[in-house]
Coordinates of C-alpha atoms and ligand atoms in Angstrom, one line a residue:
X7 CA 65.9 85.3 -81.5
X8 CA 65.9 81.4 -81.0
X9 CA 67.2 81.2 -85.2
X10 CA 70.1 83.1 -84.5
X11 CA 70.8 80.1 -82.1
X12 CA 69.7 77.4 -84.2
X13 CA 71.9 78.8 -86.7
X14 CA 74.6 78.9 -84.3
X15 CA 73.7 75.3 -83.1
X16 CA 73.7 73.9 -86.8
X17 CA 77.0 75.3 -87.4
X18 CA 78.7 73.6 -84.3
X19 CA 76.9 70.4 -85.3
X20 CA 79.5 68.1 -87.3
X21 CA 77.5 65.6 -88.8
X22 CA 74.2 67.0 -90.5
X23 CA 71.6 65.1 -90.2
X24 CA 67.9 65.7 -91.4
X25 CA 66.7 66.8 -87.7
X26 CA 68.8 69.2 -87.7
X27 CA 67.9 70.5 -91.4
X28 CA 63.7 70.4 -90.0
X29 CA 64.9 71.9 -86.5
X30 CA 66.3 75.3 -88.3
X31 CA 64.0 75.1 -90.8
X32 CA 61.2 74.9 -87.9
X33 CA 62.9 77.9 -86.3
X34 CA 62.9 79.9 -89.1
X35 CA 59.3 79.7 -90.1
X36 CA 58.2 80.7 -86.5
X37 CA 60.3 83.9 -86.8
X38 CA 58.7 84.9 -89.8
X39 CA 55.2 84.2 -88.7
X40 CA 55.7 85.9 -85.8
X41 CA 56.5 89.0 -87.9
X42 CA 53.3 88.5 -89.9
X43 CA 54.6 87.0 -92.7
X44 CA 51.8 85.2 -94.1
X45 CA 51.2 81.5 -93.2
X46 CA 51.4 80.8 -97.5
X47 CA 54.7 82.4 -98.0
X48 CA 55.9 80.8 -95.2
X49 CA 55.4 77.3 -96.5
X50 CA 56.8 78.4 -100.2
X51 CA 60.3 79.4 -98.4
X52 CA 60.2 75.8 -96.5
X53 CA 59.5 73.7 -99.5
X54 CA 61.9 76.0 -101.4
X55 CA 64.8 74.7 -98.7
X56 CA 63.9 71.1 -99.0
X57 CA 64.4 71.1 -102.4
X58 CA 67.2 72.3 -102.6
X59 CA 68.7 70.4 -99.9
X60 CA 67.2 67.8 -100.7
X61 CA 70.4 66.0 -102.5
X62 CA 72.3 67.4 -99.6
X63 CA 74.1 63.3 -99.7
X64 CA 74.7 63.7 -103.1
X65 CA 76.2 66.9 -103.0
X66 CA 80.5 66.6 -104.4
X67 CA 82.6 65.7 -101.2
X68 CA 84.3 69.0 -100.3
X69 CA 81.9 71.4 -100.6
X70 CA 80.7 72.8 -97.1
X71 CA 77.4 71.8 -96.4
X72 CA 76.8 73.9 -94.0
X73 CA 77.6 76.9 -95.7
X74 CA 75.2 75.3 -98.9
X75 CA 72.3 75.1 -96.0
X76 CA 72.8 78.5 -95.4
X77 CA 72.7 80.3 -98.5
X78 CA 69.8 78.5 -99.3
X79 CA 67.6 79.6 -96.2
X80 CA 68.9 82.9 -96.9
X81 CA 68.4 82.8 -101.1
X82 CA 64.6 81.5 -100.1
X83 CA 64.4 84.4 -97.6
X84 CA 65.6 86.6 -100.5
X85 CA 63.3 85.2 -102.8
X86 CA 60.6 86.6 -100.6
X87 CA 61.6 89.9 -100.2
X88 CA 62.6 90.2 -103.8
X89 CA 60.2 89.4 -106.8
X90 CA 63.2 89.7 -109.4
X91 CA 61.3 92.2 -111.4
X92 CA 63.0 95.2 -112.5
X93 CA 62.3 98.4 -110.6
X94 CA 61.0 101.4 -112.6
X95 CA 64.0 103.7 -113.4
X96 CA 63.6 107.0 -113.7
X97 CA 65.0 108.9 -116.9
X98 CA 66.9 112.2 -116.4
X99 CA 66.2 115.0 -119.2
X100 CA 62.3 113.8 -119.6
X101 CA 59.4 114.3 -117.5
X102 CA 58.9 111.1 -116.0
X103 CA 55.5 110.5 -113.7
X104 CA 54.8 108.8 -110.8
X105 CA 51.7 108.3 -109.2
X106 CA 50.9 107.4 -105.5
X107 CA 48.1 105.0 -104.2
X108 CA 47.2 103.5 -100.8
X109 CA 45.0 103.8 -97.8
X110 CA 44.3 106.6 -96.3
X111 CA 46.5 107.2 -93.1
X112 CA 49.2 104.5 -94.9
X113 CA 51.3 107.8 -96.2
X114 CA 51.5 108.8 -99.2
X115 CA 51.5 112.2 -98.8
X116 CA 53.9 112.2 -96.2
X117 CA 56.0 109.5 -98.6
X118 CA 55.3 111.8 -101.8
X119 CA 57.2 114.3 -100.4
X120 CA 60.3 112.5 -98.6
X121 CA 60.7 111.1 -102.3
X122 CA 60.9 114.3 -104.1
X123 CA 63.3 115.7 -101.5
X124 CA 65.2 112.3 -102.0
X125 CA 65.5 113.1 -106.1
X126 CA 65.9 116.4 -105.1
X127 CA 69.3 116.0 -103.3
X128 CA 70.4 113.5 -106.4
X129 CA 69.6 116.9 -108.8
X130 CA 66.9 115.8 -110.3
X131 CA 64.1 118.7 -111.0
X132 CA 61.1 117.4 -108.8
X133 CA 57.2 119.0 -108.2
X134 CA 54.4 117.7 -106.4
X135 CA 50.9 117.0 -106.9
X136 CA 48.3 117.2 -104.8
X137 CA 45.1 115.1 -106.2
X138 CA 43.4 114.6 -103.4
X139 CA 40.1 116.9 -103.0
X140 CA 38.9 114.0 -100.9
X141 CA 40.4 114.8 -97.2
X142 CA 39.8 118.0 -95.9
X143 CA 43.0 120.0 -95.7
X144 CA 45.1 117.4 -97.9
X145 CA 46.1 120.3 -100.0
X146 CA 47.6 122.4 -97.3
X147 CA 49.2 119.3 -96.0
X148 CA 51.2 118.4 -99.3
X149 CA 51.5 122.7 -99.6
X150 CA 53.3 122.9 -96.3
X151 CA 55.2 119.8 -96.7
X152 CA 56.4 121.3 -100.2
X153 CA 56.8 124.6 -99.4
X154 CA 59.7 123.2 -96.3
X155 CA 61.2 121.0 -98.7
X156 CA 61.6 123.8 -101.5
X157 CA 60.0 121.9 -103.8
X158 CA 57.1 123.1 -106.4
X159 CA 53.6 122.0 -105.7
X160 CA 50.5 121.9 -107.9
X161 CA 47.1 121.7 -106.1
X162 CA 43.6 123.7 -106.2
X163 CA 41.2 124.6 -103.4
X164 CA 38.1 124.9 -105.5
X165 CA 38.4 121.9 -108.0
X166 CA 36.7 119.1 -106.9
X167 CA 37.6 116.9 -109.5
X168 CA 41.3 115.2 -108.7
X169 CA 41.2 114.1 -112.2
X170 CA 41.2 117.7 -113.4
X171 CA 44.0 118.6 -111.1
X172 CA 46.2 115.9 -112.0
X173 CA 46.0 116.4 -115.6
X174 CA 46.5 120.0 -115.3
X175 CA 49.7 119.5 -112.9
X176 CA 50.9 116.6 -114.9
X177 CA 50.6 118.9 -118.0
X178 CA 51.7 122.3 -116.2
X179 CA 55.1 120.0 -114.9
X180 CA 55.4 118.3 -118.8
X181 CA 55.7 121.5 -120.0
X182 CA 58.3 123.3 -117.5
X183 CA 60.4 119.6 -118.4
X184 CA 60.4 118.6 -114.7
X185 CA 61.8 115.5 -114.5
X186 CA 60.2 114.0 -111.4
X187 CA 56.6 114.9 -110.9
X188 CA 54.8 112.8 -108.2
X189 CA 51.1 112.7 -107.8
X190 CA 49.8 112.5 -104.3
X191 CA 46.0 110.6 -104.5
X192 CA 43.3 110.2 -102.0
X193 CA 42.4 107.5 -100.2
X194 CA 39.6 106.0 -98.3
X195 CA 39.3 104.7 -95.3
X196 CA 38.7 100.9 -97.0
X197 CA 38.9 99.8 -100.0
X198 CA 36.1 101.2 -101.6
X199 CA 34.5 101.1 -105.3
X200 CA 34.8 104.9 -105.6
X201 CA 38.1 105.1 -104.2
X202 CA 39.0 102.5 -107.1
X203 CA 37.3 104.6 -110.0
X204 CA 39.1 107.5 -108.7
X205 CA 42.7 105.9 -109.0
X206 CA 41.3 104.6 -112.2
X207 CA 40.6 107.6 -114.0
X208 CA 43.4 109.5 -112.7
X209 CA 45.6 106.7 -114.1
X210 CA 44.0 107.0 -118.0
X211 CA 44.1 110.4 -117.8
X212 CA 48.0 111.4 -116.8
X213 CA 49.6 107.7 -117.6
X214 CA 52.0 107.6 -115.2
X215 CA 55.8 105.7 -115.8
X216 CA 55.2 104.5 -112.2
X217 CA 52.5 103.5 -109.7
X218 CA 53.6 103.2 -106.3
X219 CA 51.9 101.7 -103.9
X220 CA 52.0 103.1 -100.3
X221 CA 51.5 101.0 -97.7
X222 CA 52.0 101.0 -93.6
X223 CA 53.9 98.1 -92.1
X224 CA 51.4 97.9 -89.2
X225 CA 48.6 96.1 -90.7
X226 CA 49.9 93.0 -90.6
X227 CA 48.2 90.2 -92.4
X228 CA 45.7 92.9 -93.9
X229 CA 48.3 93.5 -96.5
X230 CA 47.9 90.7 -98.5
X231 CA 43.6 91.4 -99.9
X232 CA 44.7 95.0 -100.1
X233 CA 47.5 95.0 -102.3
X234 CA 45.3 92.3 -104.3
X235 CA 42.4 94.8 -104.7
X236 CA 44.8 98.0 -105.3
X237 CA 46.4 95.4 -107.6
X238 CA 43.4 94.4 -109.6
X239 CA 42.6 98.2 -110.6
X240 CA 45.9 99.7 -111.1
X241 CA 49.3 99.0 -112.9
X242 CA 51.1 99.0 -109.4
X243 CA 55.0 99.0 -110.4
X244 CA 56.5 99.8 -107.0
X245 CA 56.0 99.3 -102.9
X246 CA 57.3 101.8 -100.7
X247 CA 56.5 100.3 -97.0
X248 CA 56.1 103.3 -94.2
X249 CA 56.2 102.9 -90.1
X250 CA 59.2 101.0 -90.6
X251 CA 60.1 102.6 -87.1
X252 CA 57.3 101.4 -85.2
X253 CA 57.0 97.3 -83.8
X254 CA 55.9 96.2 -87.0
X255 CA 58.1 94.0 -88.5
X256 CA 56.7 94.5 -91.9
X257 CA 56.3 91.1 -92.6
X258 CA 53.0 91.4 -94.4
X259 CA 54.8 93.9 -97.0
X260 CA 55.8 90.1 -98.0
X261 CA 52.5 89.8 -99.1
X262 CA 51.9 92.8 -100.9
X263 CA 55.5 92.1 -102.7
X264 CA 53.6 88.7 -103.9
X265 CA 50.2 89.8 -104.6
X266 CA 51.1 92.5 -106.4
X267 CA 54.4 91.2 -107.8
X268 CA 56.7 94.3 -107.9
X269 CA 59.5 95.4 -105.7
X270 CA 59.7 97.4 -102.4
X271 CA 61.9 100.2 -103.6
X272 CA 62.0 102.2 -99.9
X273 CA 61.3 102.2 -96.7
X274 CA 59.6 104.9 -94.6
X275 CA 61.3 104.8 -91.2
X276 CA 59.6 107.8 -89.5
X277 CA 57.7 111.2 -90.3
X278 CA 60.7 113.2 -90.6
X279 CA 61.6 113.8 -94.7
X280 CA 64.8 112.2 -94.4
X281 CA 63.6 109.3 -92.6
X282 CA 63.4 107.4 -96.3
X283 CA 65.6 105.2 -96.9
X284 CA 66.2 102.9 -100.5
X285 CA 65.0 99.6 -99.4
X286 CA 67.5 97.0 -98.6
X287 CA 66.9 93.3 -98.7
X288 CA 69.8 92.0 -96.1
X289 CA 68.3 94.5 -93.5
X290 CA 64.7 93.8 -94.0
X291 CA 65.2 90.5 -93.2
X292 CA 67.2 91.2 -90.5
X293 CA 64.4 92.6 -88.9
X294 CA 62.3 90.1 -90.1
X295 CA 63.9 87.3 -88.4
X296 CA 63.7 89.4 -85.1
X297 CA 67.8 89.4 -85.3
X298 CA 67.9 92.1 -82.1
X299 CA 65.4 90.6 -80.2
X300 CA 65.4 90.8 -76.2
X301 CA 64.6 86.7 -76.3
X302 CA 68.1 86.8 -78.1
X303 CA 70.1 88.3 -75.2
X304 CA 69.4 85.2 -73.1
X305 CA 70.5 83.1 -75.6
X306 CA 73.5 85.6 -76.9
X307 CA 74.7 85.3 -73.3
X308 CA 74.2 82.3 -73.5
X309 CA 76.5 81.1 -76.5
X310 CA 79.2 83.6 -75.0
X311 CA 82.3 81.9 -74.7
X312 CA 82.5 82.7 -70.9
X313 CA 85.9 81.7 -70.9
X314 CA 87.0 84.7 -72.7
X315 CA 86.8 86.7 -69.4
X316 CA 85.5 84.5 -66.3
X317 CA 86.4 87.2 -64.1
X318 CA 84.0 89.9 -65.9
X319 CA 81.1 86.8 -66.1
X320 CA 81.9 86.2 -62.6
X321 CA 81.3 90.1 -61.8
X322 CA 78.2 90.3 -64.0
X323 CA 76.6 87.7 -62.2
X324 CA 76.7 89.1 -59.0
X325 CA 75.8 92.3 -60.4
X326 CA 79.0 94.3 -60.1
X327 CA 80.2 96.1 -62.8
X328 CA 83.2 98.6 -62.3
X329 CA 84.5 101.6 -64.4
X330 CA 87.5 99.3 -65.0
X331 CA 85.2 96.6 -66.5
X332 CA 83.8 99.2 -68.7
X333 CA 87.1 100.1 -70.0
X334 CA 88.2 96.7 -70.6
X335 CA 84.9 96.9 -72.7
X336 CA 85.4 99.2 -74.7
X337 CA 89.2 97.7 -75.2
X338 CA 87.4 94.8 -76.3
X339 CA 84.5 96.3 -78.4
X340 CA 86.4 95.9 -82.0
X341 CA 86.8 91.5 -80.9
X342 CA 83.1 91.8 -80.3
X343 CA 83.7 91.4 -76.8
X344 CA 80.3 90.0 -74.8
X345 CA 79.5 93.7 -73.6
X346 CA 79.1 94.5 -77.3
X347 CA 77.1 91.5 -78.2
X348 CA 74.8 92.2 -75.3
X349 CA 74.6 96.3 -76.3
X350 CA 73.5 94.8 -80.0
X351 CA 70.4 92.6 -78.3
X352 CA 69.1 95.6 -76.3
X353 CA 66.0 96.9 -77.5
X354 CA 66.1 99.9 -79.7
X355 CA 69.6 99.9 -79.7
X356 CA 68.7 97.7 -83.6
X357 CA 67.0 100.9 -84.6
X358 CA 69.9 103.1 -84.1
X359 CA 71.9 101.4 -86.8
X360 CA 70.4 102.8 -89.2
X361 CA 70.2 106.5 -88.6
X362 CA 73.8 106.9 -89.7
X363 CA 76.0 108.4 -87.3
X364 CA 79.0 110.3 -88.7
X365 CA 81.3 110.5 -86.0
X366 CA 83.6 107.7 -85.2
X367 CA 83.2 105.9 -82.5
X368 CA 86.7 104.6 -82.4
X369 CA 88.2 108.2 -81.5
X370 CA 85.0 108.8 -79.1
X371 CA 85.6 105.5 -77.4
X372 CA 88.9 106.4 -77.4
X373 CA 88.4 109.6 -75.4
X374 CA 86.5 108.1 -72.9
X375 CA 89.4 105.8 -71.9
X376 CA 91.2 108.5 -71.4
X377 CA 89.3 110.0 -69.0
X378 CA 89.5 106.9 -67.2
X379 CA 93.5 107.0 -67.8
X380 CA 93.2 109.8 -65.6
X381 CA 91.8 107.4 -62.7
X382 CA 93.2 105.3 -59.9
X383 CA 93.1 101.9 -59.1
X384 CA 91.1 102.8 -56.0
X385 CA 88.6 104.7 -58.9
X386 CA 88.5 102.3 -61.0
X387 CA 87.5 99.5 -59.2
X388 CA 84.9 100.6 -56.7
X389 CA 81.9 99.3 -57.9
X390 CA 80.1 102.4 -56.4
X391 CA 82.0 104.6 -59.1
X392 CA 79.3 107.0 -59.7
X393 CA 78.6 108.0 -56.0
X394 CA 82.6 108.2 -55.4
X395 CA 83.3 111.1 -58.1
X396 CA 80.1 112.7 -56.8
X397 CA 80.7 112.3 -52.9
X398 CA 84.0 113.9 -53.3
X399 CA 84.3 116.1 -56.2
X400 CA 87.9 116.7 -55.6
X401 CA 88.1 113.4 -57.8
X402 CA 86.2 114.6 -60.3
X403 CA 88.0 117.7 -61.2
X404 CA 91.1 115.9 -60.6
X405 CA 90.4 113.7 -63.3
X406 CA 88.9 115.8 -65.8
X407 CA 92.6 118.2 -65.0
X408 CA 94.2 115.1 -65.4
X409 CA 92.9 114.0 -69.0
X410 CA 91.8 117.3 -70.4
X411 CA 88.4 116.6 -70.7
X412 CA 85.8 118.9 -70.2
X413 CA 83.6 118.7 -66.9
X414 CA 80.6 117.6 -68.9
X415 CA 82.6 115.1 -70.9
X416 CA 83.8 113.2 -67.4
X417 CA 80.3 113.8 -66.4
X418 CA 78.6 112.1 -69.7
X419 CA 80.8 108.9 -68.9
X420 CA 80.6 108.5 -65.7
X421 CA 76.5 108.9 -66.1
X422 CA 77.1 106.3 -68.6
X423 CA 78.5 103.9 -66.6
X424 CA 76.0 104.2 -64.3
X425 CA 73.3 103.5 -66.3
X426 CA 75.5 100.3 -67.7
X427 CA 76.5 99.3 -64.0
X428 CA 72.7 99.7 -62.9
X429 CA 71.7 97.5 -66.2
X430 CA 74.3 95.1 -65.0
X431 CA 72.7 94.5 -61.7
X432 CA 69.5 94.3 -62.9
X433 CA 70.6 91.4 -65.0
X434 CA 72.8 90.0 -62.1
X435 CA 69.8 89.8 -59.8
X436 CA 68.1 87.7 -62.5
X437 CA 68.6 84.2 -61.4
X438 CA 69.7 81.9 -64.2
X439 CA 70.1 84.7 -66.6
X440 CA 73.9 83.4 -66.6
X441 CA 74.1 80.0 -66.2
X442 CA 74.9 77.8 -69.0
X443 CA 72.6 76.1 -71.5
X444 CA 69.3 78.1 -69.6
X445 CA 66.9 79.1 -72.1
X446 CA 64.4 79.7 -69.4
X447 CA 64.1 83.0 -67.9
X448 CA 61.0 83.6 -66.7
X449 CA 58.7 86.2 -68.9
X450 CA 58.2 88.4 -66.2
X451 CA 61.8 89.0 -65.4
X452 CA 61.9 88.9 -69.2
X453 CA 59.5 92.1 -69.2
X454 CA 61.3 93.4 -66.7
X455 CA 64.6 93.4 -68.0
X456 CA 63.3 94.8 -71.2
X457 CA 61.3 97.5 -69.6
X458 CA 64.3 98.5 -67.1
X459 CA 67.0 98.0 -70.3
X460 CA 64.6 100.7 -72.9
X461 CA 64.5 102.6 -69.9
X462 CA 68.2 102.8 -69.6
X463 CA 69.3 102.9 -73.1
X464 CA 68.2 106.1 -74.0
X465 CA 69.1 107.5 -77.3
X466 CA 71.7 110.0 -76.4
X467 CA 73.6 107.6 -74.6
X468 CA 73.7 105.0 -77.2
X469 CA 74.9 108.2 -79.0
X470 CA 77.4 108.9 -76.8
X471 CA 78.4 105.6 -76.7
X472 CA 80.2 106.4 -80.0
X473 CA 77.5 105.8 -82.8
X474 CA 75.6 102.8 -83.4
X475 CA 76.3 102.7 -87.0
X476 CA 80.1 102.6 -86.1
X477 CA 79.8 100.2 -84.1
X478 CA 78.2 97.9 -86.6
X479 CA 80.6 98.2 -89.4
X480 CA 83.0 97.4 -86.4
X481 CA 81.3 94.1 -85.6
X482 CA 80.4 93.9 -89.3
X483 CA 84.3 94.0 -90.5
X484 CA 85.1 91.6 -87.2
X485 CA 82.1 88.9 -88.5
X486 CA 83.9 88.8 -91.7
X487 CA 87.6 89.0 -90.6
X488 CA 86.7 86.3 -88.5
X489 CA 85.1 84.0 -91.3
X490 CA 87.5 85.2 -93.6
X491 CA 85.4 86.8 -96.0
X492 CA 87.3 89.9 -95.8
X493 CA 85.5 92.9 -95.6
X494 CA 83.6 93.5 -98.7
X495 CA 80.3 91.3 -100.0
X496 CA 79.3 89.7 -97.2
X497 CA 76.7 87.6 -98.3
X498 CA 75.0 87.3 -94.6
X499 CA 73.3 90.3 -92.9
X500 CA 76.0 90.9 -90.2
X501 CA 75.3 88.0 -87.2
X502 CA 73.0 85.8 -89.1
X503 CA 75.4 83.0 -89.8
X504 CA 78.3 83.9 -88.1
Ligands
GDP18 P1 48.1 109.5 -96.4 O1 46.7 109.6 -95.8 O2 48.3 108.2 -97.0 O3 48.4 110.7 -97.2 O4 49.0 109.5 -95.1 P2 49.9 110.7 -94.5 O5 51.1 111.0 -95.4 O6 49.0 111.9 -94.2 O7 50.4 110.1 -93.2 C1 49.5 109.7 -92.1 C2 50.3 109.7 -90.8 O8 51.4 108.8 -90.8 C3 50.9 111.1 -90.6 O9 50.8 111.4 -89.2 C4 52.4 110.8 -90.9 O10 53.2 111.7 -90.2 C5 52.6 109.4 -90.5 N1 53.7 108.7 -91.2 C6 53.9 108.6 -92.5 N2 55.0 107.9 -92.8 C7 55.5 107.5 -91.6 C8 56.6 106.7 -91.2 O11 57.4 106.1 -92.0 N3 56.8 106.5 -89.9 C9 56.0 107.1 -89.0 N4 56.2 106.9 -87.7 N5 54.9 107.8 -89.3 C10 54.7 108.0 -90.6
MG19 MG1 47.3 112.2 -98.0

């Protein structure tokens, strides 16, 4: 949100002086706080800056300061997210044994299985273990999650004891040479004493390589004393942080990362099995810093350089938008054109990055301008474009003769530009919303652009679109063409500096 412009501000600024050093720092701490990181981390990443740039005078002539300003906000943030302590790695040809512990509801069993499915597809031999007696129907739960993944399960319905059953899956697994065998634990509804004895026991008696602890992204500030008490009784070696996909921003997995001084090693992203993903510092901060937030498309718009294309600014003020603007759009996608930059701060449309879309979005893109190769001047710029093709559907055919495309495909675009055109006017009837330096739109139209823009950007038209995730590396290669970093190793999550 406002960093992205106070990064963007401090980079334009010529002379640095110490203002403008607390000014991004300031920015940067309310961003994380707003994302729950806790209040004490927060001050360790601000002192950790102004040390380090401390000397900033001092520092040999030459060397960018800017760029040294940078890095160190982002090394600090890094810092954070990443206790430096090496991450348990499994063996291959020996039975190695992980056990799961958390909260009830914070989901491990759910997470037990998406990580034996993950081994699974890298050829590992994986089973699960179900040692939890404690929730009614946990067994069947881990069973059925199993028994779809194709992956062998230990459990019992009549022992009560989830030591017993963990030992005797632990030793069952040993002896068949399994090489991942994950143990799926109870948990309580709080952090209880018995809850704690449990873990305790089950720990002594199958010694597990690795103790992960499972924790959900949406408790906030709660993190921090539960990860200490889960801490203080067991040898916790990993985090795995679930809900990812929900609003939290997972900022108090900070706090778990510190209290309990080991490494996030995935990310739970929704309940699906393969929505697991190895955890990945640039992108957790990414979200962290609220890089995607709606608050950013006022100041994204903002920062455009409007006189890339006054005439299109001049349209989307007024709230016209024509299938010929669109085209020039997607023309201009790959120079991050503004249309782009403003698709990137729409809400949701963050999310989509990271399911992985396989198609390329260059060909689809390119597709859709043919279709509108196929249209005439008249076509292309009536700003009514949708109700044209449908009020005479002579048009329509004509076109989709005319390009080849299939009925549905014309259809898809032109439904696409509609909701894009109807977005547009929505914005243009926000007053403000395009003039210069106005950081000020009111929260109400605020909500109301939000609401209207989730509403519009529904998940199979960002698909069609051409895939998020192409679209990324897109802007991604462009950022670093553009700084000339070339295209491998940024060292910036894509739009954080640039
Ligand atoms: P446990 O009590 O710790 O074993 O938790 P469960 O694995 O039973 O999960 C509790 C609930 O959270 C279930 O409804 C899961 O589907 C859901 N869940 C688990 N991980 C995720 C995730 O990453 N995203 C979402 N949206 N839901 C999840
Ligand atoms: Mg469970």
């Amino acid at each position: 949100r406002k960093l992205t412009s106070a990064l963007h501000s401090l980079s334009r600024e010529t002379v640095i002086d110490q203002d403008a050093v607390d000014r991004l720092l300031k920015e940067i701490c309310v961003a994380l706080m707003e994302s729950d990181v806790n209040v004490k981390l927060v001050q360790q990443l601000r002192n950790g800056v102004k040390n380090t740039i401390k000397n900033l005078d001092d520092m040999a002539a030459g060397l960018n300061k800017k760029r040294v300003i940078q890095q160190t906000v982002y090394k600090e943030l890094v810092k954070l997210c990443d206790p430096e302590i090496p991450v348990y790695k499994c063996r291959k040809k020996r039975s190695n044994v992980i056990m799961f512990v958390g909260l009830q509801g914070a989901g491990k069993t759910t997470t037990c299985t998406k990580l034996a499915y993950w081994y699974k597809r890298k050829g590992w031999s994986t089973c699960l273990i179900c040692a939890d007696t404690f929730r009614a129907g946990a067994f069947d739960q881990l069973k059925q999650n199993a028994t779809k993944a194709q992956i062998p399960f230990y459990g019992s319905y009549t022992e009560s004891d989830p030591v017993i059953i963990a030992k005797e899956g632990v030793d069952k697994f040993r002896s068949q040479n399994f090489e991942i065998i994950i143990v799926d634990t109870s948990g309580r509804h709080k952090q209880e004493a018995s809850l704690f004895e449990e873990m305790l026991e089950i720990q002594k008696a199958i010694e597990p390589d690795n103790i992960i602890f499972t924790m959900d992204a949406s408790i906030g500030q709660a993190c921090e004393s539960q990860a200490i008490a889960f801490k203080e009784t067991v040898n916790i070696g990993s985090v795995i942080i679930t809900k990812l996909d929900g609003h939290a921003k997972g900022g108090g997995a900070l706090s778990a990362v510190a209290a309990t001084k080991s490494p996030i090693v995935f990310i739970g992203t929704g309940e699906h099995i393969d929505d697991f993903e190895p955890y990945d510092t640039k992108g957790f901060i990414s979200k962290l810093l609220n890089l995607g937030d709606i608050k950013g498309l006022v100041d994204r718009v903002n920062e455009l350089n409007l006189d890339d294309n006054p005439d299109l600014m001049k349209k989307l003020e007024k709230g016209r938008f024509s299938l010929r603007d669109m085209y020039e759009q997607f023309q201009n996608i790959t120079k991050l054109g503004p249309f782009s930059q403003i698709m990137g701060m729409i809400p949701g449309f963050n999310d989509f990055y990271s399911k992985g879309h396989d198609q390329s979005s260059a060909e689809r893109l390119k597709r859709l301008m043919i279709i509108m190769d196929s249209m005439s001047d008249y076509e292309l710029d009536n700003t009514e474009g949708c109700k044209l093709f449908e009020n005479e559907p002579k048009r329509f055919f004509r076109v989709c003769r005319g390009s080849g495309a299939h009925p549905i495909e014309v259809q898809e675009l032109l439904m696409q530009y509609d909701r894009f055109s109807q977005m547009v006017k929505k914005m243009g009837g926000m007053k403000g919303l395009f003039k210069e330096g106005n950081n000020n739109v009111n929260d109400r139209d605020m909500k109301m652009l939000n609401y209207e823009m989730a509403k519009m950007m529904d998940p199979a038209v960002l698909n069609q679109m051409g895939g998020v995730d192409g679209l990324e590396k897109m802007m991604k290669q462009f950022n670093d063409a553009s700084s000339g970093k070339g295209s491998g190793g940024s060292a910036y999550p894509a739009g954080l500096f640039n």
